[in-house]
Amino acid sequence: MKRPLATTYTASGTHTWHADTTMFDVVIHGAGGGGGSGVSHTSAGSRIPGPGGGGGGVLFLVEKRLRDLPASIEVVIGSGGAGGATAGSANGSFNPGSSGGETRLGTIATLAGGTGGGIFGATVGGAGAVTLAARGGAGGASGSPGESVNSAPIQHLSGGGGGGSGSASGGASGWNNPSTGAGNAGRNATGVSTWGAYVATGSGGGGGILSSPTGKAGGYPSGGGGGGYQTAIGSAGGPGANGRIVIIEYLEE
């Protein structure tokens, strides 16, 4: 008989295997990308809302055998990408968001983070991270919402939602984490428990709005940050959410 034992990592460290472990599963959530700032302009018609950051992907490895692995293994949790800083005052000024950092479990698996909004231009949302399991949602651009992602039938293991562009909503993740409206932070993962560990994924942050122009943070884990509002001096983007690793060991009894 095998008994599951789950360990969740929200910060980097070292995992030491239990003496009775024979096999294990791993759920790796990548970090979300930060949203870009709005584009500055003295003319209201020429201002552009900031693009959202891409959501982090999810990788699920099952029934991995422990043999030939060291007694301890390095755990690296990627940080969510920073939102693009407030733009300069000159017409056309803009700052992209940063991409999410790498999340890694030793040499077993590595997940890149979602791309920062505006990395490839002020009107280009960040790309969602691509994995063999569940990709992240793309960030919205030019006032569009972030992409919602749904990896049916294992919907609570969907990637992080994409951040909304300025004045638009963030993208949903799976069936249990709906999108948030513009001006609202992404929803953190809640309410889905597997093997005693929460493994759901965050939704994308909403874009900034007139009354609250900074882009909003992506939901934890993996949500992309929202883009800044289209003000005369382009407002800052919101940060992407950090990654996370859940290790489920199966103990012989």
Coordinates of N, CA and C in Angstrom, one line a residue:
M1 N 0.8 -1.2 0.0 CA 0.0 0.0 0.0 C 0.9 1.2 0.0
K2 N 0.5 2.2 -0.8 CA 1.3 3.5 -0.9 C 0.5 4.7 -0.3
R3 N 1.1 5.4 0.5 CA 0.5 6.6 1.1 C 1.0 7.9 0.5
P4 N 0.2 8.8 0.0 CA 0.7 10.0 -0.6 C 1.1 11.1 0.5
L5 N 2.2 11.8 0.2 CA 2.7 12.8 1.1 C 3.0 14.0 0.2
A6 N 2.3 15.1 0.3 CA 2.5 16.3 -0.5 C 3.3 17.4 0.2
T7 N 4.2 18.0 -0.6 CA 5.0 19.1 -0.1 C 4.9 20.2 -1.1
T8 N 4.5 21.4 -0.6 CA 4.4 22.6 -1.5 C 5.5 23.6 -1.3
Y9 N 6.1 24.0 -2.4 CA 7.2 25.0 -2.3 C 6.7 26.3 -3.0
T10 N 6.8 27.4 -2.2 CA 6.4 28.7 -2.7 C 7.7 29.6 -2.7
A11 N 8.8 29.0 -2.3 CA 10.1 29.7 -2.3 C 11.2 28.7 -2.6
S12 N 12.3 29.1 -3.2 CA 13.4 28.2 -3.5 C 14.0 27.6 -2.3
G13 N 14.5 26.3 -2.5 CA 15.0 25.6 -1.4 C 15.6 24.3 -1.8
T14 N 15.6 23.3 -0.9 CA 16.0 22.0 -1.2 C 15.0 21.0 -0.7
H15 N 14.7 20.0 -1.5 CA 13.7 19.0 -1.1 C 14.5 17.7 -0.8
T16 N 14.3 17.1 0.4 CA 14.9 15.9 0.7 C 13.8 14.8 0.7
W17 N 14.1 13.7 0.0 CA 13.1 12.7 -0.2 C 12.9 11.9 1.1
H18 N 11.7 11.5 1.3 CA 11.4 10.6 2.4 C 12.0 9.2 2.3
A19 N 12.5 8.7 3.3 CA 13.2 7.4 3.3 C 12.3 6.3 2.7
D20 N 11.0 6.3 2.8 CA 10.1 5.3 2.3 C 9.5 5.5 0.9
T21 N 10.0 6.6 0.2 CA 9.5 7.0 -1.1 C 10.0 6.0 -2.2
T22 N 9.1 5.6 -3.0 CA 9.5 4.8 -4.2 C 9.2 5.5 -5.5
M23 N 8.1 6.3 -5.5 CA 7.8 7.0 -6.7 C 7.1 8.3 -6.3
F24 N 7.0 9.2 -7.3 CA 6.5 10.6 -6.9 C 5.8 11.2 -8.2
D25 N 4.9 12.2 -7.9 CA 4.4 13.0 -8.9 C 4.9 14.5 -8.7
V26 N 4.9 15.3 -9.7 CA 5.3 16.7 -9.5 C 4.3 17.6 -10.3
V27 N 3.9 18.7 -9.7 CA 3.1 19.7 -10.4 C 4.0 21.0 -10.4
I28 N 4.4 21.5 -11.5 CA 5.2 22.7 -11.6 C 4.4 23.8 -12.2
H29 N 4.2 24.9 -11.5 CA 3.5 26.1 -12.0 C 4.6 27.2 -12.4
G30 N 4.6 27.6 -13.6 CA 5.6 28.6 -14.0 C 5.1 30.0 -13.6
A31 N 6.0 31.0 -13.5 CA 5.7 32.3 -13.1 C 5.1 33.1 -14.3
G32 N 4.3 34.1 -13.9 CA 3.6 34.9 -14.9 C 4.5 36.1 -15.3
G33 N 4.2 36.6 -16.5 CA 4.9 37.8 -17.0 C 4.3 39.1 -16.5
G34 N 5.0 40.2 -16.3 CA 4.5 41.4 -15.9 C 3.8 42.2 -17.1
G35 N 2.9 43.0 -16.8 CA 2.2 43.9 -17.8 C 3.0 45.1 -18.1
G36 N 2.9 45.5 -19.4 CA 3.6 46.7 -19.8 C 2.9 48.0 -19.4
S37 N 3.6 49.1 -19.5 CA 3.0 50.4 -19.2 C 2.1 50.9 -20.4
G38 N 1.3 51.9 -20.1 CA 0.6 52.5 -21.2 C 1.6 53.4 -22.0
V39 N 1.2 53.8 -23.2 CA 2.1 54.6 -24.1 C 1.7 56.0 -23.9
S40 N 2.7 56.9 -23.5 CA 2.4 58.3 -23.2 C 2.1 59.1 -24.5
H41 N 1.2 60.1 -24.4 CA 1.0 61.0 -25.5 C 0.1 62.2 -25.0
T42 N 0.4 63.4 -25.5 CA -0.3 64.5 -25.1 C -1.7 64.5 -25.7
S43 N -1.9 63.8 -26.8 CA -3.2 63.7 -27.5 C -3.9 62.4 -27.0
A44 N -5.1 62.6 -26.5 CA -5.8 61.4 -25.9 C -6.0 60.3 -27.0
G45 N -6.2 60.7 -28.2 CA -6.5 59.7 -29.3 C -5.3 58.9 -29.6
S46 N -4.1 59.3 -29.2 CA -2.9 58.6 -29.6 C -2.3 57.8 -28.4
R47 N -3.0 57.8 -27.3 CA -2.6 57.0 -26.1 C -3.0 55.6 -26.3
I48 N -2.1 54.7 -25.9 CA -2.3 53.2 -26.1 C -2.3 52.5 -24.8
P49 N -3.3 51.7 -24.4 CA -3.3 51.0 -23.2 C -2.1 50.0 -23.2
G50 N -1.6 49.7 -22.0 CA -0.4 48.8 -21.9 C -0.9 47.4 -22.1
P51 N 0.0 46.6 -22.7 CA -0.3 45.1 -22.9 C -0.1 44.3 -21.7
G52 N -0.9 43.3 -21.5 CA -0.8 42.4 -20.4 C 0.3 41.4 -20.5
G53 N 0.7 40.8 -19.4 CA 1.8 39.8 -19.4 C 1.2 38.4 -19.6
G54 N 2.0 37.5 -20.2 CA 1.6 36.2 -20.4 C 1.5 35.3 -19.1
G55 N 0.6 34.4 -19.0 CA 0.5 33.5 -17.9 C 1.5 32.4 -17.9
G56 N 1.9 31.9 -16.7 CA 2.8 30.8 -16.7 C 2.1 29.5 -17.0
G57 N 2.8 28.6 -17.5 CA 2.3 27.2 -17.8 C 2.4 26.3 -16.7
V58 N 1.8 25.1 -16.8 CA 1.8 24.1 -15.8 C 2.3 22.8 -16.4
L59 N 3.2 22.1 -15.7 CA 3.7 20.8 -16.1 C 3.4 19.8 -15.0
F60 N 2.8 18.6 -15.4 CA 2.4 17.6 -14.4 C 3.1 16.3 -14.8
L61 N 4.0 15.8 -14.0 CA 4.7 14.6 -14.2 C 4.2 13.5 -13.2
V62 N 3.8 12.4 -13.7 CA 3.2 11.4 -12.8 C 4.1 10.1 -12.8
E63 N 4.0 9.5 -11.6 CA 4.6 8.2 -11.4 C 6.1 8.1 -11.8
K64 N 6.8 9.1 -11.4 CA 8.3 9.1 -11.6 C 8.9 8.3 -10.5
R65 N 9.9 7.4 -10.9 CA 10.6 6.5 -10.0 C 11.8 7.3 -9.4
L66 N 11.9 7.0 -8.1 CA 13.0 7.7 -7.3 C 14.4 7.2 -7.6
R67 N 14.5 6.0 -8.0 CA 15.8 5.4 -8.2 C 16.7 6.2 -9.0
D68 N 18.0 6.2 -8.7 CA 19.1 7.0 -9.4 C 19.0 8.5 -9.2
L69 N 18.1 8.9 -8.3 CA 18.1 10.3 -7.9 C 18.9 10.6 -6.6
P70 N 19.5 11.7 -6.4 CA 20.2 12.0 -5.1 C 19.2 12.1 -4.0
A71 N 19.7 12.0 -2.8 CA 18.8 12.1 -1.6 C 18.1 13.4 -1.4
S72 N 18.7 14.5 -2.0 CA 18.1 15.8 -2.0 C 18.2 16.4 -3.3
I73 N 17.2 17.3 -3.6 CA 17.2 17.9 -5.0 C 16.9 19.4 -4.8
E74 N 17.4 20.2 -5.7 CA 17.3 21.7 -5.7 C 15.9 22.1 -6.2
V75 N 15.3 23.0 -5.5 CA 14.0 23.6 -5.9 C 14.2 25.1 -6.2
V76 N 13.8 25.5 -7.4 CA 14.0 26.9 -7.8 C 12.6 27.4 -8.2
I77 N 12.1 28.4 -7.5 CA 10.8 29.0 -7.7 C 11.0 30.3 -8.5
G78 N 10.4 30.4 -9.7 CA 10.6 31.6 -10.5 C 9.7 32.8 -9.9
S79 N 10.3 34.0 -9.9 CA 9.6 35.2 -9.5 C 8.7 35.7 -10.7
G80 N 7.6 36.2 -10.3 CA 6.7 36.8 -11.4 C 7.4 38.0 -12.0
G81 N 7.2 38.3 -13.2 CA 7.9 39.4 -13.9 C 7.4 40.7 -13.4
A82 N 8.2 41.7 -13.2 CA 7.9 43.0 -12.8 C 7.0 43.7 -13.8
G83 N 6.1 44.6 -13.4 CA 5.3 45.4 -14.3 C 6.2 46.5 -14.9
G84 N 6.0 46.9 -16.1 CA 6.7 48.0 -16.7 C 6.5 49.3 -15.9
A85 N 7.6 50.0 -15.7 CA 7.5 51.2 -14.9 C 6.7 52.3 -15.6
T86 N 6.2 53.3 -14.9 CA 5.6 54.4 -15.5 C 6.4 55.0 -16.6
A87 N 5.8 55.3 -17.8 CA 6.5 55.7 -18.9 C 7.0 57.1 -18.8
G88 N 7.9 57.5 -19.6 CA 8.4 58.9 -19.6 C 7.4 59.8 -20.2
S89 N 7.6 61.1 -20.1 CA 6.6 62.1 -20.5 C 6.6 62.4 -22.0
A90 N 7.7 62.0 -22.7 CA 7.7 62.2 -24.2 C 6.7 61.4 -24.9
N91 N 6.1 62.0 -25.9 CA 5.1 61.2 -26.7 C 5.7 59.9 -27.2
G92 N 5.0 58.8 -27.1 CA 5.4 57.5 -27.5 C 6.3 56.7 -26.5
S93 N 6.5 57.3 -25.3 CA 7.3 56.6 -24.3 C 6.5 55.4 -23.8
F94 N 7.3 54.4 -23.4 CA 6.7 53.1 -23.0 C 7.7 52.2 -22.3
N95 N 7.2 51.4 -21.4 CA 8.1 50.5 -20.7 C 7.5 49.1 -20.7
P96 N 8.1 48.1 -21.3 CA 7.6 46.7 -21.2 C 7.7 46.1 -19.9
G97 N 6.8 45.1 -19.6 CA 6.9 44.3 -18.4 C 8.1 43.3 -18.6
S98 N 8.5 42.7 -17.5 CA 9.5 41.7 -17.5 C 8.9 40.3 -17.6
S99 N 9.6 39.4 -18.2 CA 9.2 38.0 -18.2 C 9.3 37.3 -16.9
G100 N 8.5 36.3 -16.6 CA 8.6 35.6 -15.4 C 9.9 34.7 -15.3
G101 N 10.4 34.5 -14.1 CA 11.6 33.8 -14.0 C 11.4 32.3 -14.1
E102 N 12.5 31.5 -14.2 CA 12.5 30.1 -14.5 C 12.1 29.4 -13.2
T103 N 11.2 28.3 -13.3 CA 10.9 27.5 -12.2 C 11.4 26.1 -12.5
R104 N 12.2 25.5 -11.5 CA 12.9 24.3 -11.9 C 13.0 23.3 -10.7
L105 N 12.9 22.0 -11.0 CA 13.1 21.0 -10.0 C 14.3 20.2 -10.4
G106 N 15.5 20.5 -9.8 CA 16.7 19.8 -10.1 C 16.9 19.7 -11.6
T107 N 17.3 18.5 -12.1 CA 17.4 18.3 -13.5 C 16.2 17.6 -14.1
I108 N 15.1 17.4 -13.3 CA 14.0 16.7 -13.7 C 13.1 17.5 -14.7
A109 N 12.9 18.8 -14.4 CA 12.1 19.6 -15.3 C 12.3 21.1 -15.0
T110 N 12.2 21.9 -16.1 CA 12.4 23.3 -16.0 C 11.2 24.0 -16.8
L111 N 10.7 25.0 -16.2 CA 9.6 25.8 -16.8 C 9.9 27.2 -16.9
A112 N 9.9 27.8 -18.2 CA 10.2 29.2 -18.4 C 8.9 29.9 -17.9
G113 N 9.0 31.2 -17.6 CA 7.9 32.0 -17.2 C 7.2 32.6 -18.4
G114 N 6.0 33.2 -18.2 CA 5.3 33.9 -19.2 C 6.1 35.1 -19.7
T115 N 5.9 35.5 -20.9 CA 6.6 36.7 -21.4 C 6.0 38.0 -20.9
G116 N 6.8 39.0 -20.7 CA 6.4 40.3 -20.3 C 5.6 41.0 -21.4
G117 N 4.5 41.7 -21.0 CA 3.7 42.5 -21.9 C 4.6 43.6 -22.6
G118 N 4.6 43.6 -23.9 CA 5.3 44.7 -24.6 C 6.7 44.3 -24.9
I119 N 7.2 43.2 -24.6 CA 8.6 42.8 -24.9 C 8.8 42.9 -26.4
F120 N 7.8 42.6 -27.2 CA 8.0 42.6 -28.6 C 7.2 43.8 -29.3
G121 N 7.0 44.8 -28.5 CA 6.3 46.0 -29.0 C 5.1 46.4 -28.1
A122 N 4.8 47.7 -28.1 CA 3.8 48.3 -27.2 C 2.4 47.8 -27.4
T123 N 2.2 47.2 -28.6 CA 0.8 46.7 -28.9 C 0.8 45.2 -29.0
V124 N 1.8 44.5 -28.3 CA 1.9 43.1 -28.4 C 1.8 42.5 -26.9
G125 N 0.8 41.8 -26.6 CA 0.6 41.1 -25.3 C 1.7 40.1 -25.1
G126 N 2.0 39.8 -23.9 CA 3.0 38.8 -23.6 C 2.5 37.4 -23.9
A127 N 3.4 36.5 -24.4 CA 3.0 35.2 -24.8 C 2.9 34.3 -23.5
G128 N 1.9 33.5 -23.4 CA 1.8 32.5 -22.4 C 2.9 31.4 -22.5
A129 N 3.4 31.0 -21.4 CA 4.4 30.0 -21.4 C 3.9 28.7 -22.0
V130 N 4.6 28.0 -22.8 CA 4.2 26.7 -23.5 C 4.9 25.6 -22.8
T131 N 4.1 24.5 -22.5 CA 4.6 23.3 -21.8 C 4.0 22.1 -22.6
L132 N 4.4 20.9 -22.1 CA 3.8 19.7 -22.7 C 2.4 19.4 -22.1
A133 N 2.1 20.1 -21.0 CA 0.8 19.9 -20.4 C -0.2 21.0 -20.6
A134 N 0.0 22.1 -20.0 CA -1.0 23.2 -20.0 C -0.3 24.6 -20.2
R135 N -0.5 25.2 -21.3 CA 0.1 26.5 -21.5 C -0.6 27.6 -20.8
G136 N 0.2 28.7 -20.6 CA -0.4 29.9 -20.0 C -1.2 30.8 -21.0
G137 N -2.1 31.6 -20.6 CA -2.8 32.5 -21.5 C -2.0 33.7 -21.9
A138 N -2.3 34.1 -23.1 CA -1.6 35.3 -23.7 C -2.1 36.6 -23.1
G139 N -1.3 37.5 -22.9 CA -1.7 38.8 -22.4 C -2.5 39.6 -23.5
G140 N -3.4 40.4 -23.1 CA -4.2 41.2 -24.0 C -3.4 42.4 -24.5
A141 N -3.8 43.0 -25.6 CA -3.1 44.1 -26.2 C -4.1 45.1 -26.7
S142 N -3.7 46.4 -26.8 CA -4.6 47.4 -27.4 C -6.0 47.5 -26.8
G143 N -6.1 47.3 -25.5 CA -7.4 47.3 -24.9 C -8.2 46.0 -24.9
S144 N -7.6 44.9 -25.2 CA -8.2 43.6 -25.3 C -8.0 42.9 -23.9
P145 N -8.9 42.0 -23.6 CA -8.8 41.2 -22.4 C -7.7 40.1 -22.5
G146 N -7.2 39.7 -21.3 CA -6.2 38.6 -21.4 C -6.9 37.3 -21.8
E147 N -6.1 36.3 -22.3 CA -6.7 35.1 -22.8 C -7.0 34.2 -21.6
S148 N -8.2 33.5 -21.6 CA -8.5 32.5 -20.7 C -8.1 31.2 -21.2
V149 N -7.6 30.3 -20.3 CA -7.1 29.0 -20.6 C -7.9 27.9 -19.8
N150 N -8.1 26.7 -20.5 CA -8.8 25.7 -19.9 C -8.3 24.3 -20.4
S151 N -7.6 23.6 -19.6 CA -7.0 22.3 -20.0 C -7.9 21.2 -19.6
A152 N -9.1 21.1 -20.2 CA -10.0 20.0 -19.9 C -9.4 18.7 -20.4
P153 N -9.6 17.6 -19.6 CA -10.6 17.4 -18.5 C -10.0 17.7 -17.2
I154 N -8.7 18.0 -17.1 CA -8.1 18.3 -15.8 C -8.0 19.8 -15.6
Q155 N -9.2 20.4 -15.4 CA -9.3 21.8 -15.6 C -8.6 22.6 -14.5
H156 N -8.4 22.0 -13.3 CA -7.8 22.8 -12.3 C -6.3 22.8 -12.4
L157 N -5.8 22.1 -13.4 CA -4.3 22.2 -13.8 C -4.1 23.0 -15.0
S158 N -5.0 23.9 -15.3 CA -4.8 24.9 -16.5 C -3.7 25.8 -16.1
G159 N -3.1 26.4 -17.2 CA -2.1 27.4 -17.0 C -2.7 28.7 -16.4
G160 N -1.8 29.7 -16.1 CA -2.2 31.0 -15.5 C -2.9 31.8 -16.6
G161 N -3.9 32.6 -16.2 CA -4.6 33.4 -17.2 C -3.7 34.6 -17.6
G162 N -3.9 35.1 -18.8 CA -3.2 36.2 -19.3 C -3.6 37.5 -18.7
G163 N -2.7 38.4 -18.5 CA -3.1 39.7 -18.0 C -3.9 40.6 -19.0
G164 N -4.9 41.3 -18.5 CA -5.6 42.2 -19.4 C -4.8 43.4 -19.8
S165 N -5.1 43.9 -21.0 CA -4.5 45.2 -21.4 C -5.2 46.3 -20.6
G166 N -4.6 47.5 -20.6 CA -5.2 48.6 -19.9 C -6.7 48.8 -20.2
S167 N -7.5 48.9 -19.2 CA -9.0 49.0 -19.3 C -9.7 47.7 -19.7
A168 N -9.0 46.6 -19.6 CA -9.7 45.3 -20.0 C -9.4 44.3 -18.9
S169 N -10.2 43.2 -18.9 CA -10.2 42.2 -17.9 C -9.1 41.2 -18.0
G170 N -8.7 40.6 -16.9 CA -7.7 39.5 -17.0 C -8.3 38.2 -17.4
G171 N -7.5 37.2 -17.9 CA -8.1 36.0 -18.4 C -8.3 35.0 -17.2
A172 N -9.3 34.0 -17.4 CA -9.6 33.0 -16.4 C -8.6 31.8 -16.5
S173 N -8.6 31.0 -15.5 CA -7.8 29.8 -15.5 C -8.7 28.6 -15.0
G174 N -9.0 27.7 -16.0 CA -9.8 26.6 -15.7 C -11.2 26.9 -15.3
W175 N -11.9 25.9 -14.7 CA -13.3 26.1 -14.3 C -13.5 26.8 -13.0
N176 N -12.5 26.9 -12.2 CA -12.7 27.4 -10.8 C -12.2 28.7 -10.5
N177 N -11.5 29.3 -11.5 CA -10.9 30.6 -11.3 C -11.3 31.6 -12.4
P178 N -12.4 32.2 -12.3 CA -12.9 33.1 -13.4 C -12.1 34.3 -13.6
S179 N -12.4 35.0 -14.7 CA -11.6 36.2 -15.0 C -12.1 37.3 -14.1
T180 N -11.2 38.3 -14.0 CA -11.5 39.5 -13.1 C -11.7 40.7 -14.0
G181 N -12.5 41.6 -13.6 CA -12.8 42.8 -14.4 C -11.6 43.7 -14.4
A182 N -11.6 44.7 -15.3 CA -10.5 45.7 -15.4 C -10.5 46.4 -14.0
G183 N -9.3 46.7 -13.6 CA -9.1 47.4 -12.3 C -9.0 46.5 -11.1
N184 N -9.1 45.2 -11.4 CA -9.0 44.2 -10.3 C -7.9 43.2 -10.4
A185 N -7.2 42.9 -9.3 CA -6.1 41.9 -9.3 C -6.7 40.6 -9.7
G186 N -5.8 39.7 -10.3 CA -6.2 38.4 -10.6 C -6.6 37.6 -9.4
R187 N -7.4 36.6 -9.5 CA -7.8 35.7 -8.4 C -6.7 34.7 -8.1
N188 N -6.4 34.6 -6.8 CA -5.5 33.5 -6.4 C -6.2 32.2 -6.4
A189 N -5.4 31.1 -6.6 CA -6.0 29.8 -6.7 C -6.5 29.4 -5.3
T190 N -7.7 28.9 -5.3 CA -8.4 28.5 -4.0 C -9.3 27.3 -4.3
G191 N -9.5 26.5 -3.3 CA -10.6 25.6 -3.3 C -10.5 24.3 -4.0
V192 N -9.3 24.0 -4.6 CA -9.2 22.7 -5.3 C -8.0 22.0 -4.6
S193 N -8.3 20.9 -4.0 CA -7.3 20.1 -3.2 C -7.1 18.8 -3.8
T194 N -5.9 18.4 -4.2 CA -5.6 17.1 -4.7 C -4.4 16.6 -3.8
W195 N -4.5 15.4 -3.3 CA -3.5 14.8 -2.5 C -3.2 15.7 -1.3
G196 N -4.1 16.4 -0.8 CA -3.9 17.3 0.3 C -3.2 18.6 0.0
A197 N -3.0 18.9 -1.3 CA -2.3 20.1 -1.7 C -3.1 20.9 -2.7
Y198 N -3.1 22.2 -2.6 CA -3.8 23.0 -3.6 C -3.0 23.1 -4.8
V199 N -3.6 22.8 -6.0 CA -2.9 22.7 -7.2 C -3.5 23.6 -8.3
A200 N -4.5 24.4 -8.0 CA -5.2 25.2 -9.0 C -4.2 26.4 -9.3
T201 N -4.6 27.2 -10.3 CA -3.8 28.2 -10.9 C -4.5 29.5 -10.9
G202 N -3.7 30.6 -10.8 CA -4.3 32.0 -10.7 C -4.7 32.5 -12.1
S203 N -5.7 33.4 -12.0 CA -6.2 34.1 -13.2 C -5.3 35.4 -13.5
G204 N -5.5 35.9 -14.6 CA -4.7 37.1 -15.0 C -5.2 38.4 -14.3
G205 N -4.3 39.3 -14.1 CA -4.6 40.6 -13.5 C -5.3 41.5 -14.5
G206 N -6.3 42.3 -14.0 CA -7.0 43.2 -14.9 C -6.1 44.4 -15.2
G207 N -6.4 45.0 -16.4 CA -5.7 46.2 -16.8 C -6.1 47.4 -15.9
G208 N -5.3 48.4 -15.9 CA -5.6 49.6 -15.1 C -6.8 50.4 -15.7
I209 N -7.5 51.1 -14.8 CA -8.6 51.9 -15.3 C -8.4 53.4 -14.9
L210 N -9.3 54.3 -15.3 CA -9.1 55.7 -15.1 C -8.9 56.0 -13.6
S211 N -9.7 55.4 -12.7 CA -9.6 55.7 -11.3 C -8.5 55.0 -10.6
S212 N -7.9 54.0 -11.2 CA -6.9 53.2 -10.6 C -6.0 52.7 -11.8
P213 N -5.1 53.6 -12.3 CA -4.5 53.4 -13.6 C -3.4 52.4 -13.7
T214 N -2.8 52.0 -12.6 CA -1.7 51.0 -12.6 C -2.3 49.6 -12.9
G215 N -1.7 48.9 -13.8 CA -2.1 47.5 -14.1 C -2.1 46.7 -12.8
K216 N -2.9 45.7 -12.7 CA -3.1 44.9 -11.5 C -2.3 43.6 -11.5
A217 N -2.0 43.1 -10.3 CA -1.2 41.9 -10.2 C -1.9 40.6 -10.7
G218 N -1.2 39.7 -11.3 CA -1.7 38.4 -11.6 C -2.0 37.5 -10.4
G219 N -3.0 36.7 -10.5 CA -3.4 35.8 -9.4 C -2.3 34.7 -9.2
Y220 N -2.1 34.3 -7.9 CA -1.1 33.3 -7.6 C -1.7 31.9 -7.7
P221 N -0.9 31.0 -8.2 CA 0.4 31.2 -8.9 C 0.1 31.4 -10.4
S222 N 1.1 31.9 -11.1 CA 1.2 31.9 -12.6 C 0.4 32.9 -13.4
G223 N -0.5 33.7 -12.7 CA -1.2 34.7 -13.5 C -0.4 35.8 -14.1
G224 N -0.7 36.3 -15.3 CA 0.0 37.4 -15.9 C -0.5 38.7 -15.3
G225 N 0.4 39.7 -15.3 CA 0.1 41.0 -14.8 C -0.7 41.9 -15.8
G226 N -1.6 42.8 -15.3 CA -2.3 43.6 -16.2 C -1.5 44.8 -16.7
G227 N -1.9 45.3 -17.9 CA -1.3 46.5 -18.5 C -1.7 47.8 -17.9
G228 N -0.9 48.8 -18.0 CA -1.3 50.1 -17.4 C -2.3 50.9 -18.3
Y229 N -3.0 51.8 -17.7 CA -4.0 52.6 -18.3 C -3.4 53.6 -19.3
Q230 N -4.2 54.0 -20.3 CA -3.7 54.9 -21.3 C -3.8 56.4 -20.8
T231 N -3.0 56.8 -19.9 CA -2.9 58.2 -19.5 C -1.9 59.0 -20.3
A232 N -1.9 60.3 -20.0 CA -1.0 61.2 -20.8 C 0.4 60.8 -20.6
I233 N 0.8 60.4 -19.3 CA 2.0 59.7 -19.1 C 1.7 58.3 -18.7
G234 N 2.1 57.4 -19.6 CA 1.6 56.0 -19.5 C 1.8 55.3 -18.2
S235 N 0.7 54.8 -17.6 CA 0.7 54.3 -16.3 C 1.4 52.9 -16.2
A236 N 1.9 52.6 -15.1 CA 2.7 51.4 -14.9 C 1.9 50.1 -15.0
G237 N 2.6 49.0 -15.5 CA 1.9 47.7 -15.5 C 2.0 47.0 -14.2
G238 N 1.2 45.9 -14.1 CA 1.2 45.1 -12.9 C 2.1 43.9 -12.9
P239 N 2.5 43.4 -11.8 CA 3.4 42.2 -11.8 C 2.7 40.9 -12.0
G240 N 3.5 40.0 -12.6 CA 3.0 38.6 -12.7 C 3.2 37.9 -11.4
A241 N 2.5 36.8 -11.3 CA 2.6 36.0 -10.0 C 3.7 35.0 -10.1
N242 N 4.2 34.7 -8.9 CA 5.3 33.7 -8.8 C 4.9 32.3 -9.2
G243 N 5.9 31.5 -9.4 CA 5.6 30.1 -9.7 C 5.5 29.3 -8.4
R244 N 5.3 28.0 -8.5 CA 5.1 27.1 -7.4 C 5.4 25.7 -7.8
I245 N 5.9 24.8 -6.9 CA 6.1 23.4 -7.1 C 5.4 22.6 -6.0
V246 N 4.7 21.6 -6.4 CA 4.1 20.6 -5.5 C 4.7 19.2 -5.8
I247 N 5.3 18.6 -4.8 CA 5.8 17.3 -5.0 C 5.0 16.3 -4.1
I248 N 4.5 15.3 -4.8 CA 3.7 14.3 -4.1 C 4.5 12.9 -4.1
E249 N 4.9 12.6 -2.9 CA 5.7 11.3 -2.8 C 4.7 10.2 -2.4
Y250 N 5.0 9.0 -2.8 CA 4.2 7.8 -2.5 C 5.1 6.9 -1.6
L251 N 4.7 6.8 -0.4 CA 5.4 6.1 0.6 C 4.9 4.6 0.8
E252 N 5.9 3.7 0.8 CA 5.5 2.3 1.0 C 5.2 2.1 2.5
E253 N 4.1 1.4 2.7 CA 3.6 1.1 4.1 C 3.5 -0.4 4.3

